[in-house]
Amino acid sequence: MKKSLALKLLEDHLLAGELKTGQEIAIKIDQTLTQDSTGTMVYLQLEAMDPDKIETELSVAYVDHNTLQSDYKNPDDHRFIQSAAEKYGLVFSKPGAGICHQVHLEQFAKPGKSLLGSDSHTPTGGGLGALAIGAGGLDVAVAIARGYYYLKVPKVYQVYLTGSLGPHVNAKDVILTILRKLGVKGGLGYIMEYTGPGLKSLSVPQRATICNMGAELGATSSLFPSDERTQDFLRRQGREEDFRPLAADPDASYDQTLELDLSEIKPALACPHSPDAVKNVEEVGRIPVNQVAIGSCTNSSYTDMMAVVKILEGRQVHPDVSLVISPGSATILRLLSENGGLATMIGAGARILESACGPCIGMGQAPSSGAVSLRSFNRNFKGRSGTLDADIYLASPQTCAASAVLGYIGDPSELPPPGAQEEPENYGPVKSYFIYPTDPENRPKATLKGPNIKPFPKTRPLPSTLKGRVLFKGGDHITTDDICPSNASLLPYRSNIPYLSQFAFKTLIPDFKERAEASPGGLIVAGDNYGQGSSREHAALVPLQLGVQAVIALSFARIHRQNLINSGILPLVFENPEDYKSINEGDLLEIKDLRDQLGRGLVLRNLSQNKDIALSLPLSDREKKVLLQGGYLNYAKTHVPGGKEN
Ligand code: MIC
Ligand code: SF4
């Protein structure tokens, strides 16, 4: 069979299992990345496993999310992560180095290597041909300590590109157009693989933008081949030796194909409150805008920043607009400061932020009440900006910069084209923010924990009878931002699950915690795509802390489903969608003989309605054992893929 590149890379890394769609396999992980808001949990779990040495070729611990230091909590987390990196021999990337995905693309990701990251946008690395996957924190801790990661063999979705982008169009418009066509569930169970003659017109930073927002399609990963554009990028980054050509076999077979002519793509806009609520900018009319934010791991590359500079040159930010810009890395910030780009931004009236996630995760720059904020970011879920009633739109840096000048969401073609943006001949990557591992004998024996770093909640072995009330019934596409909200006041508590649990589901209902305390051992009922968005395992640990035993949904997002299993919470699926409609909040539910029935169809008795409901719980043998033992941590300590079983 002629193979896709995705299949080739999975095959190269296969440790156990069969490469058949839907089967669970274990793959070797070459590199990991963590960021601080998920990283503290990763390193607490790594400490609980306490390996003598790490099993990856390279593991990098970034600090880019919680960089606001309004008291001791965030800096204590940074110090803890640094001490864990030093103890276990990881590279520590200090705050200021930039956003993990941008920095990793520039300095560490390699074509053909596997990369697992505790952040859903890890597939950014697919832009240079890495097999890059986002996962929950515990999966990443296991990859560091044990070298493996389990996943279901995805199908492969070919996106066949022809043509080349017009002068006002950004790679962001490509992925927004794909989101418009396929929706936030469209990539579920797939690796998105980009092919076709249009490839050669796209640089690595443009490819990375497209792969980055593959996360919003729900895809397992996104992947470009490694070709002369990849070699060129690596040469400019001073690491041409990392280049390795990689491509699918000619005439490889794919499970699905989408054809896209890049020349036909127009400036696009994701409207509130979902990245797939996409229209073309020209379709929406003149929406006055109050805030424009440019940056994030999606669109903060050097060429993106220079497109913004060219639009701002000789112009002023509109009086009613606050324009904030966060360049993606220290390397980019330095280049902009050397070539005068920064001076142009400041001269136009932009507010320059440090190279970090910043407003993308609500770390500052919350919009005013009811404001319209236009962002070059990847997520516009309700409340994520820090202002519940703000309307967040997503667009390219070009559309953002033009709108900041115009005062309304405007098509960048209303201003003269900024011209093609060349990458610098030599990026001159900044290395001064990295702390590299020392010799094993010189490493510290202990980590440094501040008072806000609390132990993670203990998982429970599966009971034989599960009985509990429906604490909350939600609709489709409930995000991890709904389950465990994030903003500048909550992010400092990412190491403190008991505190965070007070805010569970706060964007949807005010009293989830009180409900959970009044009916211990409760359940959650939801519609399609439950747990979409972030990889944060906090969205499983918070319900675990509150005693939740199971979630019953029409379907689950990939990373969140695994996080639930890792935490010993059952991800149950309605066999018949009508049953979802019939269940009410407060109903008392029961499943008998759970341990014996696991992995088969389950019968749930709705005791309040005297009605039986058929559920399914498709599990691999490994997942079954993990649930029976009550969580992944203990299981992984001794498990060897394809080897002796626990
Ligand atoms: C996000 O963009 O939602 C985040 C914040 O980067 C998350 C990680 C987190 O919740 O800490 C992600 O994408 O996984
Ligand atoms: Fe950071 Fe935003 Fe990217 Fe998440 S999506 S890693 S918060 S920049």
XYZ file of C-alpha atoms and ligand atoms in Angstrom:
668
model
C 0.000 0.000 0.000
C 1.229 3.507 -0.815
C 1.599 5.322 2.497
C 0.717 8.760 3.716
C 3.445 10.612 5.618
C 1.375 10.327 8.792
C 1.360 6.524 8.546
C 5.087 6.441 7.829
C 5.857 8.504 10.929
C 3.546 6.407 13.112
C 5.240 3.265 11.740
C 8.715 4.696 12.472
C 7.710 5.200 16.105
C 5.561 2.110 16.683
C 6.283 0.307 19.969
C 3.195 -1.875 20.337
C -0.098 -2.596 18.619
C -1.212 -2.801 15.034
C -1.329 0.146 12.632
C -5.020 -0.316 11.890
C -7.445 2.600 12.074
C -9.080 2.823 15.481
C -6.720 0.317 17.172
C -4.758 1.575 20.153
C -1.003 1.697 19.609
C 1.964 2.809 21.690
C 4.491 5.088 20.011
C 7.976 6.165 21.051
C 8.131 9.827 22.023
C 11.366 11.607 21.044
C 10.621 15.072 22.427
C 8.216 16.615 24.934
C 7.221 20.159 25.716
C 5.289 21.539 28.637
C 4.130 25.016 29.493
C 3.630 26.377 32.985
C -0.161 26.295 33.306
C -0.257 22.556 32.655
C 3.397 21.956 33.561
C 3.162 22.089 37.335
C 0.845 19.038 37.280
C 3.164 17.284 34.803
C 6.131 17.708 37.114
C 4.198 16.744 40.261
C 3.248 13.543 38.417
C 6.815 13.059 37.167
C 8.010 13.358 40.755
C 5.442 10.776 41.788
C 7.033 8.403 39.237
C 10.536 9.677 40.082
C 12.482 8.134 37.172
C 16.284 7.734 37.469
C 16.623 9.184 33.990
C 14.318 10.533 31.349
C 13.465 8.471 28.266
C 13.126 11.270 25.696
C 15.886 12.747 23.527
C 14.813 16.234 24.546
C 12.243 17.616 26.951
C 11.682 21.343 27.287
C 9.798 23.059 30.116
C 8.500 26.457 28.986
C 7.044 29.309 31.022
C 4.781 31.391 28.811
C 1.200 31.317 30.116
C 1.154 32.573 33.702
C 3.755 35.278 33.377
C 1.823 37.955 35.270
C 3.428 38.108 38.720
C 0.864 39.901 40.855
C 1.852 37.863 43.928
C 4.062 34.878 44.797
C 1.918 32.147 43.160
C 2.990 32.302 39.520
C 6.682 32.911 40.283
C 6.567 30.015 42.764
C 5.236 27.826 39.939
C 8.035 29.017 37.653
C 10.583 28.182 40.368
C 9.053 24.735 40.918
C 9.151 23.965 37.181
C 12.745 25.149 36.931
C 13.734 22.989 39.895
C 11.976 19.950 38.384
C 13.710 20.573 35.031
C 17.065 20.744 36.820
C 16.347 17.625 38.891
C 15.339 15.464 35.916
C 17.628 16.875 33.199
C 15.196 18.898 31.073
C 15.820 22.170 29.236
C 14.159 25.029 31.146
C 12.966 27.943 29.026
C 12.680 31.045 31.214
C 9.750 33.466 30.927
C 10.604 35.933 28.186
C 11.862 33.279 25.735
C 8.487 33.299 24.030
C 5.443 31.139 23.418
C 6.263 27.437 23.697
C 5.063 26.422 20.223
C 6.786 29.301 18.445
C 10.060 28.792 20.321
C 9.937 25.026 19.842
C 9.386 25.465 16.098
C 12.318 27.857 15.853
C 14.823 26.067 18.046
C 14.016 22.421 18.738
C 11.382 20.631 16.607
C 12.827 18.302 13.973
C 11.348 16.733 10.840
C 10.393 13.118 11.500
C 10.662 13.294 15.289
C 7.678 12.672 17.549
C 6.754 15.480 19.928
C 4.204 15.213 22.744
C 3.173 18.408 24.508
C 0.922 19.252 27.438
C -0.826 21.821 25.300
C -3.409 21.288 22.599
C -1.533 23.428 20.080
C 1.564 21.215 20.105
C 0.772 20.150 16.481
C 2.261 23.524 15.439
C 5.465 21.465 15.045
C 3.779 19.597 12.162
C 4.652 22.690 10.131
C 8.176 21.335 9.767
C 7.293 17.674 9.461
C 7.320 16.615 13.123
C 4.686 14.167 14.362
C 3.436 16.572 17.008
C 0.540 15.738 19.324
C -1.132 17.521 22.241
C -2.023 15.495 25.337
C -2.969 15.740 28.984
C -0.283 16.370 31.579
C -0.110 12.807 32.878
C 0.432 11.428 29.366
C 3.342 13.832 28.971
C 4.794 12.906 32.378
C 4.616 9.237 31.314
C 6.304 10.071 27.990
C 9.168 11.778 29.846
C 9.576 9.006 32.415
C 8.754 5.984 30.282
C 9.210 7.153 26.663
C 5.812 6.097 25.298
C 2.377 7.432 24.464
C -0.804 5.553 23.619
C -3.234 6.728 20.987
C -5.862 5.307 18.647
C -4.557 5.010 15.092
C -6.113 8.044 13.423
C -7.509 8.166 9.930
C -5.660 10.507 7.566
C -7.379 13.499 5.985
C -5.577 14.787 2.908
C -5.814 18.504 2.269
C -4.716 18.904 -1.345
C -3.473 22.439 -1.954
C -3.191 24.167 -5.308
C -2.446 27.797 -6.231
C -0.885 30.380 -3.949
C -2.161 33.000 -1.493
C -3.163 36.494 -2.639
C -1.397 39.637 -1.336
C -3.755 40.325 1.598
C -4.212 36.729 2.631
C -2.533 34.922 5.531
C -2.220 31.210 6.341
C -4.765 31.983 9.091
C -7.352 32.575 6.368
C -6.579 29.096 5.027
C -7.258 27.338 8.309
C -10.306 29.514 9.057
C -11.670 28.547 5.634
C -11.067 24.873 6.444
C -12.830 25.362 9.811
C -15.748 26.918 7.971
C -15.988 23.837 5.753
C -15.346 21.109 8.348
C -16.362 22.577 11.732
C -14.879 22.076 15.209
C -15.483 18.307 15.047
C -14.370 17.919 11.430
C -10.881 16.673 12.264
C -11.881 14.368 15.137
C -10.066 11.048 14.752
C -7.872 12.340 11.910
C -4.373 13.534 11.204
C -4.696 16.390 8.714
C -1.993 15.889 6.070
C -1.242 18.697 3.620
C -0.150 17.781 0.075
C -0.277 19.092 -3.474
C 1.444 21.652 -5.709
C 0.303 24.555 -3.470
C 2.671 23.388 -0.711
C 5.751 25.001 -2.153
C 4.200 28.458 -1.888
C 3.900 28.124 1.902
C 6.804 28.838 4.276
C 7.304 26.909 7.523
C 5.795 29.712 9.684
C 2.701 29.718 7.412
C 2.477 25.926 7.592
C 2.815 26.150 11.373
C -0.167 28.545 11.564
C -2.279 26.025 9.658
C -1.155 23.106 11.829
C -1.670 25.142 15.002
C -5.392 25.569 14.399
C -5.825 21.952 13.393
C -6.441 21.718 17.159
C -9.651 23.704 16.583
C -10.759 21.051 14.070
C -10.383 18.494 16.865
C -7.659 16.715 14.860
C -5.099 14.443 16.545
C -2.347 16.196 14.631
C -1.595 18.143 11.455
C 1.346 17.516 9.200
C 3.271 19.032 6.319
C 6.034 17.219 4.434
C 9.651 18.167 5.027
C 10.887 19.703 1.766
C 13.064 22.507 0.425
C 10.976 25.102 2.321
C 11.698 23.185 5.541
C 15.397 23.046 4.721
C 15.375 26.773 4.015
C 13.715 27.556 7.382
C 16.161 25.351 9.288
C 19.097 26.985 7.488
C 17.830 30.446 8.472
C 17.503 29.191 12.051
C 21.132 27.989 11.934
C 20.302 24.286 12.171
C 20.280 22.903 8.647
C 21.758 19.674 10.003
C 18.325 18.887 11.481
C 16.822 18.695 7.978
C 15.597 15.353 6.685
C 13.403 15.117 3.557
C 10.044 13.468 4.226
C 6.972 13.011 2.084
C 4.047 10.715 1.473
C 4.415 8.094 -1.246
C 3.199 9.371 -4.610
C -0.435 8.231 -4.937
C -0.682 7.468 -1.227
C -4.196 6.567 -0.189
C -6.169 8.719 2.243
C -9.405 8.260 4.178
C -10.745 11.670 3.113
C -9.631 14.442 0.789
C -10.379 18.133 0.719
C -9.175 20.174 -2.236
C -8.332 23.792 -1.641
C -7.207 26.393 -4.159
C -5.111 28.857 -2.150
C -5.662 31.580 -4.784
C -9.397 31.601 -3.996
C -9.039 32.149 -0.262
C -10.226 35.498 1.071
C -9.614 37.250 4.404
C -11.730 35.296 6.882
C -13.203 35.944 10.307
C -14.329 33.604 13.106
C -17.318 35.221 14.805
C -18.341 34.855 18.469
C -18.101 32.370 20.166
C -16.552 29.560 18.148
C -13.533 29.219 15.841
C -15.753 27.583 13.213
C -18.343 30.401 13.080
C -16.432 31.653 10.045
C -17.445 34.199 7.417
C -15.354 36.176 4.956
C -14.524 39.666 6.243
C -16.328 41.198 3.266
C -19.554 39.415 4.305
C -19.909 41.004 7.746
C -20.256 44.757 7.186
C -18.475 47.378 9.282
C -18.369 46.146 12.896
C -16.788 48.842 15.142
C -13.904 47.380 17.106
C -12.645 48.402 20.570
C -9.607 46.202 20.975
C -7.217 44.480 18.582
C -4.731 41.888 19.861
C -2.006 40.449 17.646
C 0.172 37.517 18.663
C -0.376 34.006 20.146
C 1.120 30.707 19.048
C -0.977 30.919 15.863
C 0.188 34.200 14.378
C 3.233 35.713 16.014
C 5.988 34.722 13.581
C 8.515 37.202 12.239
C 6.737 37.428 8.872
C 3.366 37.984 10.577
C 4.872 40.765 12.666
C 6.434 42.371 9.596
C 3.112 42.287 7.727
C 1.689 44.234 10.683
C 4.624 46.658 10.618
C 4.065 47.345 6.913
C 0.363 48.073 7.484
C 1.104 50.369 10.447
C 3.908 52.252 8.631
C 2.941 55.938 8.389
C -0.492 55.260 9.968
C -2.081 55.659 13.411
C -4.149 53.304 15.528
C -7.778 54.532 15.513
C -8.622 56.670 18.597
C -11.280 54.197 19.806
C -9.026 51.139 19.512
C -6.492 49.651 21.898
C -3.941 47.696 19.835
C -1.772 45.199 21.741
C 0.986 43.176 20.103
C 2.921 40.225 21.527
C 5.718 38.962 19.243
C 6.055 35.162 19.524
C 9.609 34.833 20.767
C 12.622 36.714 22.062
C 14.264 35.978 18.700
C 11.453 37.787 16.857
C 11.351 40.644 19.358
C 15.090 41.152 18.939
C 14.824 41.130 15.125
C 12.021 43.708 15.276
C 14.031 45.882 17.606
C 17.033 45.689 15.263
C 15.197 46.365 12.000
C 13.060 49.262 13.261
C 9.772 47.316 13.119
C 9.218 47.847 16.817
C 9.696 51.599 16.389
C 7.004 51.582 13.667
C 4.574 49.718 15.931
C 5.190 52.119 18.790
C 5.017 55.126 16.457
C 1.554 53.993 15.322
C 0.362 53.802 18.943
C 0.517 50.047 19.626
C 0.996 48.641 23.122
C 3.872 46.141 23.088
C 3.507 43.140 25.385
C 6.136 40.588 26.355
C 6.562 37.474 24.218
C 4.042 35.219 25.944
C 0.452 33.936 25.631
C -0.887 37.061 27.362
C -4.406 38.037 26.279
C -4.954 34.736 24.439
C -5.465 32.997 27.773
C -6.933 36.045 29.497
C -3.625 36.900 31.216
C -4.291 40.608 31.129
C -5.852 42.804 28.429
C -9.433 41.791 29.185
C -11.726 43.855 26.932
C -14.171 46.356 28.451
C -17.808 45.350 29.118
C -19.630 44.360 25.957
C -16.593 45.264 23.829
C -15.697 43.899 20.409
C -12.192 42.468 20.405
C -10.500 41.281 17.223
C -7.617 38.865 17.750
C -5.112 36.985 15.618
C -5.491 34.074 18.075
C -7.049 30.623 17.771
C -9.895 30.454 20.306
C -12.813 32.788 20.958
C -14.785 30.756 23.481
C -17.107 32.792 25.656
C -15.398 34.253 28.709
C -11.867 33.197 27.721
C -10.810 36.836 27.256
C -11.664 37.543 30.898
C -14.837 39.506 29.994
C -17.925 37.302 29.804
C -20.019 39.652 27.677
C -17.280 40.644 25.205
C -17.546 39.568 21.557
C -14.296 38.025 20.351
C -13.538 37.669 16.650
C -10.525 35.855 15.175
C -8.675 36.918 12.021
C -5.246 37.197 10.425
C -2.606 39.687 11.621
C -3.190 41.623 8.370
C -6.935 41.934 9.030
C -6.213 42.799 12.670
C -3.685 45.527 11.841
C -5.877 47.058 9.117
C -8.894 47.033 11.480
C -6.856 48.681 14.252
C -6.246 51.569 11.853
C -9.754 51.662 10.369
C -11.613 51.382 13.716
C -13.906 48.649 12.366
C -13.387 45.051 11.258
C -12.152 45.750 7.771
C -10.832 43.779 4.860
C -7.064 44.403 4.662
C -7.530 45.070 0.946
C -9.048 48.431 1.987
C -5.407 49.433 2.540
C -2.564 48.919 0.026
C -1.068 45.404 0.252
C 1.822 45.141 2.715
C 3.851 43.190 0.110
C 5.441 39.757 0.526
C 7.252 39.354 3.825
C 10.645 37.704 3.557
C 12.080 35.668 6.408
C 15.397 37.048 7.698
C 18.514 35.474 6.168
C 19.642 34.583 9.667
C 17.127 34.497 12.517
C 19.971 34.583 15.042
C 18.004 32.482 17.522
C 18.245 33.837 21.068
C 19.492 31.139 23.460
C 20.061 33.192 26.587
C 16.702 32.245 28.146
C 17.472 28.514 28.190
C 18.945 26.642 31.127
C 20.393 23.381 29.877
C 20.665 20.189 31.966
C 23.809 19.644 33.994
C 25.627 16.323 34.520
C 23.446 13.870 36.429
C 25.712 13.933 39.511
C 25.327 17.718 39.847
C 21.545 17.766 39.688
C 19.480 18.847 42.718
C 17.772 16.026 44.615
C 14.631 17.978 45.505
C 12.229 20.413 43.881
C 11.142 23.770 45.325
C 7.427 24.064 46.071
C 5.608 27.201 47.186
C 2.606 27.119 49.550
C 0.064 27.275 46.699
C 1.295 24.001 45.165
C -1.082 21.357 46.496
C -1.051 17.595 45.887
C -3.217 16.458 42.965
C -6.441 14.618 43.880
C -6.220 10.853 44.338
C -8.029 8.659 41.858
C -10.410 5.889 42.993
C -10.636 2.274 41.815
C -13.840 1.656 39.921
C -16.796 0.636 42.155
C -18.879 -2.394 41.187
C -22.100 -0.352 41.422
C -22.112 3.255 40.347
C -24.976 5.310 41.677
C -25.288 9.083 41.522
C -27.338 12.092 40.514
C -27.064 14.169 37.356
C -25.358 17.281 38.694
C -25.472 19.192 35.448
C -26.844 18.642 31.959
C -25.089 20.635 29.256
C -25.389 21.007 25.478
C -22.966 20.431 22.590
C -19.319 21.543 22.406
C -18.786 22.226 26.110
C -15.189 23.419 26.282
C -12.520 22.823 28.886
C -12.726 26.609 29.385
C -16.313 25.980 30.593
C -15.403 23.034 32.820
C -12.366 24.697 34.373
C -12.332 28.403 33.472
C -9.059 30.239 32.979
C -8.323 33.902 33.424
C -5.785 36.098 35.137
C -7.320 35.514 38.565
C -7.692 31.712 38.214
C -4.548 30.758 36.300
C -2.330 31.213 39.385
C -4.265 28.294 40.923
C -3.354 25.691 38.304
C -1.309 23.923 41.008
C -4.176 24.070 43.484
C -7.047 21.859 42.365
C -9.081 22.229 45.597
C -9.230 25.998 45.054
C -9.967 25.724 41.321
C -12.834 23.322 41.959
C -14.956 26.224 43.272
C -15.117 27.570 39.724
C -16.166 24.413 37.879
C -18.613 25.196 35.029
C -18.832 28.839 36.188
C -19.315 30.128 32.624
C -22.491 28.002 32.421
C -23.910 27.631 35.966
C -23.094 29.367 39.257
C -23.341 26.430 41.686
C -21.763 23.249 40.321
C -19.559 22.810 43.386
C -22.539 23.179 45.744
C -24.512 20.656 43.691
C -21.574 18.219 43.767
C -21.229 18.568 47.525
C -24.958 18.075 48.074
C -24.962 14.848 45.981
C -21.560 13.161 46.302
C -20.472 10.819 43.497
C -22.519 12.639 40.852
C -22.534 12.496 37.068
C -22.394 15.024 34.244
C -24.549 14.731 31.114
C -23.592 16.508 27.876
C -24.122 16.592 24.124
C -21.587 16.320 21.322
C -17.841 16.983 21.532
C -17.672 17.314 25.314
C -14.320 18.745 26.473
C -13.231 20.432 23.244
C -10.384 22.904 23.333
C -7.522 22.950 25.770
C -5.537 19.912 26.879
C -5.774 20.972 30.520
C -6.230 17.845 32.636
C -7.555 20.208 35.292
C -10.885 19.812 33.462
C -10.805 16.176 34.658
C -9.035 16.757 37.989
C -11.549 19.403 39.130
C -14.540 17.050 38.632
C -12.464 14.288 40.292
C -11.876 16.569 43.273
C -15.650 17.126 43.432
C -16.354 13.389 43.424
C -17.716 13.101 39.863
C -17.722 9.433 38.805
C -18.750 9.608 35.159
C -19.624 11.851 32.242
C -22.302 10.648 29.821
C -22.154 12.441 26.480
C -23.063 12.035 22.822
C -19.333 12.240 22.013
C -16.045 13.400 23.534
C -13.070 15.461 22.357
C -9.962 13.263 22.066
C -7.621 14.740 24.688
C -10.334 15.269 27.276
C -11.638 11.695 26.943
C -8.122 10.423 27.700
C -7.759 12.838 30.618
C -10.993 11.471 32.108
C -9.758 7.880 31.805
C -6.355 8.835 33.217
C -8.208 10.301 36.215
C -10.417 7.233 36.660
C -13.630 8.984 35.480
C -15.830 7.047 33.034
C -16.441 8.678 29.602
C -19.778 7.015 28.746
C -21.518 7.452 25.398
C -25.295 7.350 24.723
C -26.107 4.524 22.296
C -29.323 6.313 21.364
C -29.219 10.133 21.087
C -32.900 10.290 22.145
C -31.870 9.150 25.638
C -29.755 12.283 25.998
C -32.945 14.309 25.638
C -34.848 12.276 28.229
C -32.394 12.606 31.135
C -32.967 15.519 33.531
C -30.750 17.309 35.982
C -31.224 15.769 39.415
C -32.197 12.292 38.079
C -30.759 9.414 40.100
C -28.807 6.997 37.875
C -27.373 3.562 38.549
C -25.100 1.111 36.727
C -24.790 -2.329 38.322
C -21.966 -4.849 37.886
C -19.832 -2.133 36.393
C -16.489 -3.870 36.823
C -17.756 -7.008 35.019
C -19.523 -5.091 32.268
C -16.582 -2.801 31.490
C -15.723 -2.643 27.807
C -19.095 -4.123 26.828
C -22.371 -2.295 26.317
C -23.631 -0.992 29.651
C -27.156 -0.623 30.931
C -27.880 2.475 32.952
C -31.008 2.561 35.070
C -32.596 5.977 35.434
C -34.107 5.319 38.872
C -35.984 8.639 38.846
C -37.795 7.730 35.609
C -37.773 3.916 35.930
C -36.162 3.610 32.574
C -33.184 1.712 31.159
C -30.704 3.498 28.919
C -28.100 1.782 26.717
C -24.602 3.194 26.953
C -21.355 2.274 25.295
C -17.862 2.562 26.632
C -15.436 1.602 23.879
C -12.156 0.863 25.652
C -8.827 -0.658 24.709
C -7.538 -3.420 27.018
C -5.105 -0.930 28.482
C -7.811 1.648 29.179
C -9.903 -1.047 30.851
C -7.032 -1.881 33.200
C -6.386 1.806 33.883
C -10.021 2.317 34.894
C -10.152 -0.839 37.006
C -7.022 0.285 38.849
C -8.413 3.810 39.194
C -6.153 5.969 37.032
C -3.059 5.926 34.839
C -0.310 6.959 37.240
C 0.219 3.670 39.039
C -0.382 1.657 35.901
C 2.281 3.521 33.930
C 4.951 3.182 36.625
C 5.610 -0.429 35.686
C 3.885 -0.941 32.341
C 6.051 -1.687 29.286
C 4.302 -1.408 25.887
C 4.155 -4.813 24.229
C 6.020 -6.259 27.203
C 4.965 -7.689 30.538
C 1.552 -6.584 31.684
C 0.701 -5.158 35.107
C -5.212 27.098 25.561
O -4.871 27.676 24.538
O -6.396 26.829 25.836
C -4.138 26.682 26.543
C -4.246 27.559 27.716
O -2.873 26.871 25.963
C -4.357 25.215 26.872
C -3.502 24.724 27.961
C -4.009 25.095 29.329
O -5.196 25.040 29.575
O -3.168 25.407 30.150
C -4.212 24.268 25.680
O -4.355 24.666 24.566
O -4.019 23.052 25.890
Fe -0.764 30.199 24.632
Fe -2.941 30.945 23.385
Fe -1.265 29.336 22.206
Fe -2.720 28.430 24.246
S -3.457 29.098 22.280
S -0.511 28.107 23.899
S -2.820 30.268 25.515
S -0.857 31.441 22.803
